[in-house]
mmCIF file of C-alpha atoms and ligand atoms in Angstrom:
data_model
loop_
_atom_site.group_PDB
_atom_site.id
_atom_site.type_symbol
_atom_site.label_atom_id
_atom_site.label_comp_id
_atom_site.label_asym_id
_atom_site.label_seq_id
_atom_site.Cartn_x
_atom_site.Cartn_y
_atom_site.Cartn_z
ATOM 1 C CA MET A 1 -69.185 -42.480 48.038
ATOM 2 C CA GLU A 2 -66.271 -41.438 50.102
ATOM 3 C CA ASN A 3 -63.061 -41.324 47.996
ATOM 4 C CA ASP A 4 -60.706 -42.277 50.837
ATOM 5 C CA CYS A 5 -63.223 -44.743 52.393
ATOM 6 C CA LEU A 6 -61.830 -48.609 52.635
ATOM 7 C CA PHE A 7 -65.194 -50.093 52.394
ATOM 8 C CA CYS A 8 -66.556 -47.824 49.582
ATOM 9 C CA LYS A 9 -63.558 -49.095 47.653
ATOM 10 C CA ILE A 10 -64.286 -52.752 48.312
ATOM 11 C CA ILE A 11 -68.003 -52.262 47.187
ATOM 12 C CA LYS A 12 -66.848 -50.316 44.005
ATOM 13 C CA GLY A 13 -64.238 -53.404 43.403
ATOM 14 C CA GLU A 14 -61.431 -51.081 43.604
ATOM 15 C CA ILE A 15 -59.874 -53.207 46.363
ATOM 16 C CA PRO A 16 -60.416 -56.790 46.354
ATOM 17 C CA SER A 17 -62.830 -58.779 48.602
ATOM 18 C CA HIS A 18 -64.284 -62.269 49.324
ATOM 19 C CA LYS A 19 -68.060 -61.367 48.655
ATOM 20 C CA ILE A 20 -70.660 -63.753 50.063
ATOM 21 C CA TYR A 21 -73.588 -61.885 48.893
ATOM 22 C CA GLU A 22 -74.907 -58.755 47.365
ATOM 23 C CA ASP A 23 -78.257 -56.831 46.637
ATOM 24 C CA GLU A 24 -79.311 -53.693 45.523
ATOM 25 C CA SER A 25 -78.483 -51.924 48.669
ATOM 26 C CA THR A 26 -75.925 -54.078 50.675
ATOM 27 C CA TYR A 27 -72.833 -55.839 50.205
ATOM 28 C CA ALA A 28 -71.334 -58.842 52.411
ATOM 29 C CA PHE A 29 -67.661 -59.982 52.364
ATOM 30 C CA LEU A 30 -65.294 -61.960 54.748
ATOM 31 C CA ASP A 31 -63.456 -59.964 57.180
ATOM 32 C CA ILE A 32 -59.714 -60.195 56.492
ATOM 33 C CA HIS A 33 -58.744 -60.523 60.167
ATOM 34 C CA PRO A 34 -61.492 -63.051 61.345
ATOM 35 C CA ILE A 35 -62.338 -63.720 65.010
ATOM 36 C CA ASN A 36 -63.279 -67.067 63.515
ATOM 37 C CA ARG A 37 -63.591 -68.722 60.130
ATOM 38 C CA GLY A 38 -66.352 -67.047 58.247
ATOM 39 C CA HIS A 39 -66.481 -63.870 60.057
ATOM 40 C CA THR A 40 -68.479 -61.574 57.383
ATOM 41 C CA LEU A 41 -69.052 -58.012 57.430
ATOM 42 C CA VAL A 42 -72.235 -56.574 55.896
ATOM 43 C CA VAL A 43 -72.381 -52.870 54.600
ATOM 44 C CA PRO A 44 -74.698 -50.428 53.052
ATOM 45 C CA LYS A 45 -73.862 -49.697 49.576
ATOM 46 C CA GLU A 46 -74.465 -45.867 50.519
ATOM 47 C CA HIS A 47 -71.265 -44.611 52.813
ATOM 48 C CA HIS A 48 -72.785 -43.668 56.236
ATOM 49 C CA GLU A 49 -70.096 -43.238 58.803
ATOM 50 C CA ASN A 50 -72.010 -45.144 61.702
ATOM 51 C CA ILE A 51 -75.455 -45.799 63.229
ATOM 52 C CA TYR A 52 -76.197 -42.376 64.004
ATOM 53 C CA ASP A 53 -75.967 -40.992 60.693
ATOM 54 C CA THR A 54 -77.473 -43.886 58.686
ATOM 55 C CA PRO A 55 -81.270 -43.704 57.435
ATOM 56 C CA SER A 56 -83.565 -45.944 59.103
ATOM 57 C CA GLU A 57 -84.549 -47.646 55.832
ATOM 58 C CA VAL A 58 -80.720 -47.897 54.907
ATOM 59 C CA PHE A 59 -79.938 -49.662 58.342
ATOM 60 C CA GLN A 60 -83.126 -52.122 57.750
ATOM 61 C CA SER A 61 -81.759 -53.278 54.596
ATOM 62 C CA VAL A 62 -78.570 -53.959 56.487
ATOM 63 C CA MET A 63 -80.383 -56.114 59.191
ATOM 64 C CA LYS A 64 -82.333 -57.829 56.315
ATOM 65 C CA THR A 65 -78.979 -59.247 54.899
ATOM 66 C CA VAL A 66 -77.636 -60.073 58.370
ATOM 67 C CA HIS A 67 -80.817 -61.979 59.035
ATOM 68 C CA LEU A 68 -80.571 -64.081 55.796
ATOM 69 C CA LEU A 69 -76.922 -64.643 56.105
ATOM 70 C CA ALA A 70 -76.623 -65.603 59.781
ATOM 71 C CA SER A 71 -78.520 -68.891 59.506
ATOM 72 C CA LYS A 72 -76.594 -69.266 55.929
ATOM 73 C CA ILE A 73 -73.326 -68.911 57.394
ATOM 74 C CA LYS A 74 -73.860 -71.047 60.659
ATOM 75 C CA GLN A 75 -75.049 -74.091 58.478
ATOM 76 C CA ALA A 76 -72.321 -73.606 56.015
ATOM 77 C CA ILE A 77 -69.607 -73.249 58.728
ATOM 78 C CA GLY A 78 -71.188 -75.408 61.310
ATOM 79 C CA SER A 79 -70.813 -72.948 63.977
ATOM 80 C CA GLU A 80 -72.674 -73.487 67.509
ATOM 81 C CA GLY A 81 -73.770 -70.048 67.667
ATOM 82 C CA ILE A 82 -73.359 -66.583 65.733
ATOM 83 C CA ASN A 83 -72.653 -63.127 67.245
ATOM 84 C CA ILE A 84 -74.131 -59.916 65.528
ATOM 85 C CA GLY A 85 -72.324 -56.952 66.344
ATOM 86 C CA ILE A 86 -71.955 -53.090 65.311
ATOM 87 C CA ASN A 87 -69.010 -50.904 66.511
ATOM 88 C CA ASN A 88 -70.087 -47.209 66.589
ATOM 89 C CA GLU A 89 -67.293 -44.742 67.430
ATOM 90 C CA ARG A 90 -63.640 -45.254 68.257
ATOM 91 C CA ALA A 91 -64.389 -45.610 71.942
ATOM 92 C CA ALA A 92 -66.560 -48.661 71.186
ATOM 93 C CA GLY A 93 -63.593 -50.353 68.857
ATOM 94 C CA GLN A 94 -64.909 -48.910 65.412
ATOM 95 C CA LEU A 95 -61.719 -48.769 62.871
ATOM 96 C CA VAL A 96 -63.336 -48.401 59.707
ATOM 97 C CA PHE A 97 -65.907 -45.663 59.732
ATOM 98 C CA HIS A 98 -68.388 -46.839 56.982
ATOM 99 C CA LEU A 99 -71.323 -48.637 58.994
ATOM 100 C CA HIS A 100 -70.748 -52.308 59.158
ATOM 101 C CA ALA A 101 -72.326 -55.373 61.048
ATOM 102 C CA HIS A 102 -70.170 -58.050 62.024
ATOM 103 C CA ILE A 103 -71.575 -61.811 61.750
ATOM 104 C CA ILE A 104 -69.501 -63.988 63.692
ATOM 105 C CA PRO A 105 -69.521 -67.568 63.927
ATOM 106 C CA ARG A 106 -68.793 -68.790 67.677
ATOM 107 C CA TRP A 107 -68.075 -72.218 69.498
ATOM 108 C CA SER A 108 -68.492 -72.808 73.223
ATOM 109 C CA ASP A 109 -64.603 -73.564 73.470
ATOM 110 C CA ASP A 110 -63.405 -70.756 70.935
ATOM 111 C CA GLY A 111 -61.641 -68.911 73.678
ATOM 112 C CA HIS A 112 -63.272 -65.512 72.940
ATOM 113 C CA MET A 113 -65.014 -64.329 76.276
ATOM 114 C CA HIS A 114 -68.562 -62.832 76.780
ATOM 115 C CA TRP A 115 -68.552 -59.538 78.381
ATOM 116 C CA HIS A 116 -68.811 -59.225 81.842
ATOM 117 C CA GLY A 117 -71.747 -57.435 83.261
ATOM 118 C CA ASN A 118 -71.612 -55.241 86.522
ATOM 119 C CA PRO A 119 -74.615 -54.931 88.767
ATOM 120 C CA TYR A 120 -76.310 -51.714 89.322
ATOM 121 C CA GLN A 121 -76.473 -49.719 92.627
ATOM 122 C CA THR A 122 -79.774 -49.831 94.453
ATOM 123 C CA GLY A 123 -82.084 -47.200 92.582
ATOM 124 C CA GLU A 124 -79.787 -46.481 89.782
ATOM 125 C CA ILE A 125 -81.605 -48.806 87.149
ATOM 126 C CA GLU A 126 -84.622 -46.703 87.656
ATOM 127 C CA THR A 127 -82.732 -43.343 87.274
ATOM 128 C CA ILE A 128 -81.022 -44.565 84.093
ATOM 129 C CA LYS A 129 -84.317 -45.649 82.661
ATOM 130 C CA ASP A 130 -85.677 -42.184 83.508
ATOM 131 C CA ILE A 131 -82.510 -40.385 81.481
ATOM 132 C CA ILE A 132 -82.871 -42.682 78.675
ATOM 133 C CA THR A 133 -86.760 -42.459 78.357
ATOM 134 C CA GLN A 134 -86.237 -38.625 78.561
ATOM 135 C CA GLU A 135 -84.821 -38.505 75.145
ATOM 136 C CA PHE A 136 -88.226 -39.611 73.798
ATOM 137 C CA LYS A 137 -90.138 -36.393 75.258
HETATM 138 P P1 LIG B 201 -64.430 -52.476 63.404
HETATM 139 O O1 LIG B 201 -63.370 -52.590 64.294
HETATM 140 O O2 LIG B 201 -64.261 -51.076 62.559
HETATM 141 O O3 LIG B 201 -65.844 -52.728 63.613
HETATM 142 O O4 LIG B 201 -64.221 -53.535 62.146
HETATM 143 C C1 LIG B 201 -63.547 -53.462 60.936
HETATM 144 C C2 LIG B 201 -63.182 -54.786 60.571
HETATM 145 O O5 LIG B 201 -62.767 -54.579 59.215
HETATM 146 C C3 LIG B 201 -62.038 -55.797 61.268
HETATM 147 O O6 LIG B 201 -62.592 -56.763 61.780
HETATM 148 C C4 LIG B 201 -61.061 -55.823 60.304
HETATM 149 O O7 LIG B 201 -60.398 -57.072 60.483
HETATM 150 C C5 LIG B 201 -61.740 -55.721 59.023
HETATM 151 N N1 LIG B 201 -61.045 -55.199 57.761
HETATM 152 C C6 LIG B 201 -59.872 -54.237 57.814
HETATM 153 N N2 LIG B 201 -59.389 -53.708 56.599
HETATM 154 C C7 LIG B 201 -60.141 -54.565 55.763
HETATM 155 C C8 LIG B 201 -59.792 -55.042 54.382
HETATM 156 O O8 LIG B 201 -59.168 -54.586 53.612
HETATM 157 N N3 LIG B 201 -60.569 -56.009 54.014
HETATM 158 C C9 LIG B 201 -61.597 -56.804 54.741
HETATM 159 N N4 LIG B 201 -62.169 -57.833 54.322
HETATM 160 N N5 LIG B 201 -61.623 -56.435 56.075
HETATM 161 C C10 LIG B 201 -60.900 -55.565 56.582
HETATM 162 ZN ZN1 LIG B 202 -67.593 -45.558 52.677
#
């Protein structure tokens, strides 16, 4: 628990939230500024800032809840699709520094654009693969 963490306060009930689901290790509630209706946040009850400092078993418990809720939310809201996302660090759009997964109902005509990819230069993809796989050695 972190005293000044918004999501820790929500989990403790010190700040109200619209709870969707709770189990021994995770808590899920409606995002207050939804991209679409039914946009839900899933958080671990343990405070961890982002994916890097979240133990694997805690992260897995979050993903288990995401997996359970994704189809329930799609069914209930009647969306055409669901995006799952986790923003890590400010550069990636993280605003609340308690790990959370977004479950976002989507419609093909909801106006939210998919990201645009950029092609690799010749040979670049092999270099990037080598740089990343080096981390496992
Ligand atoms: P991030 O950008 O950190 O991935 O997402 C933070 C999310 O938390 C945002 O989508 C924002 O709307 C949501 N949020 C911020 N403050 C509150 C709050 O007090 N209550 C709820 N339910 N959601 C919040
Ligand atoms: Zn917290």
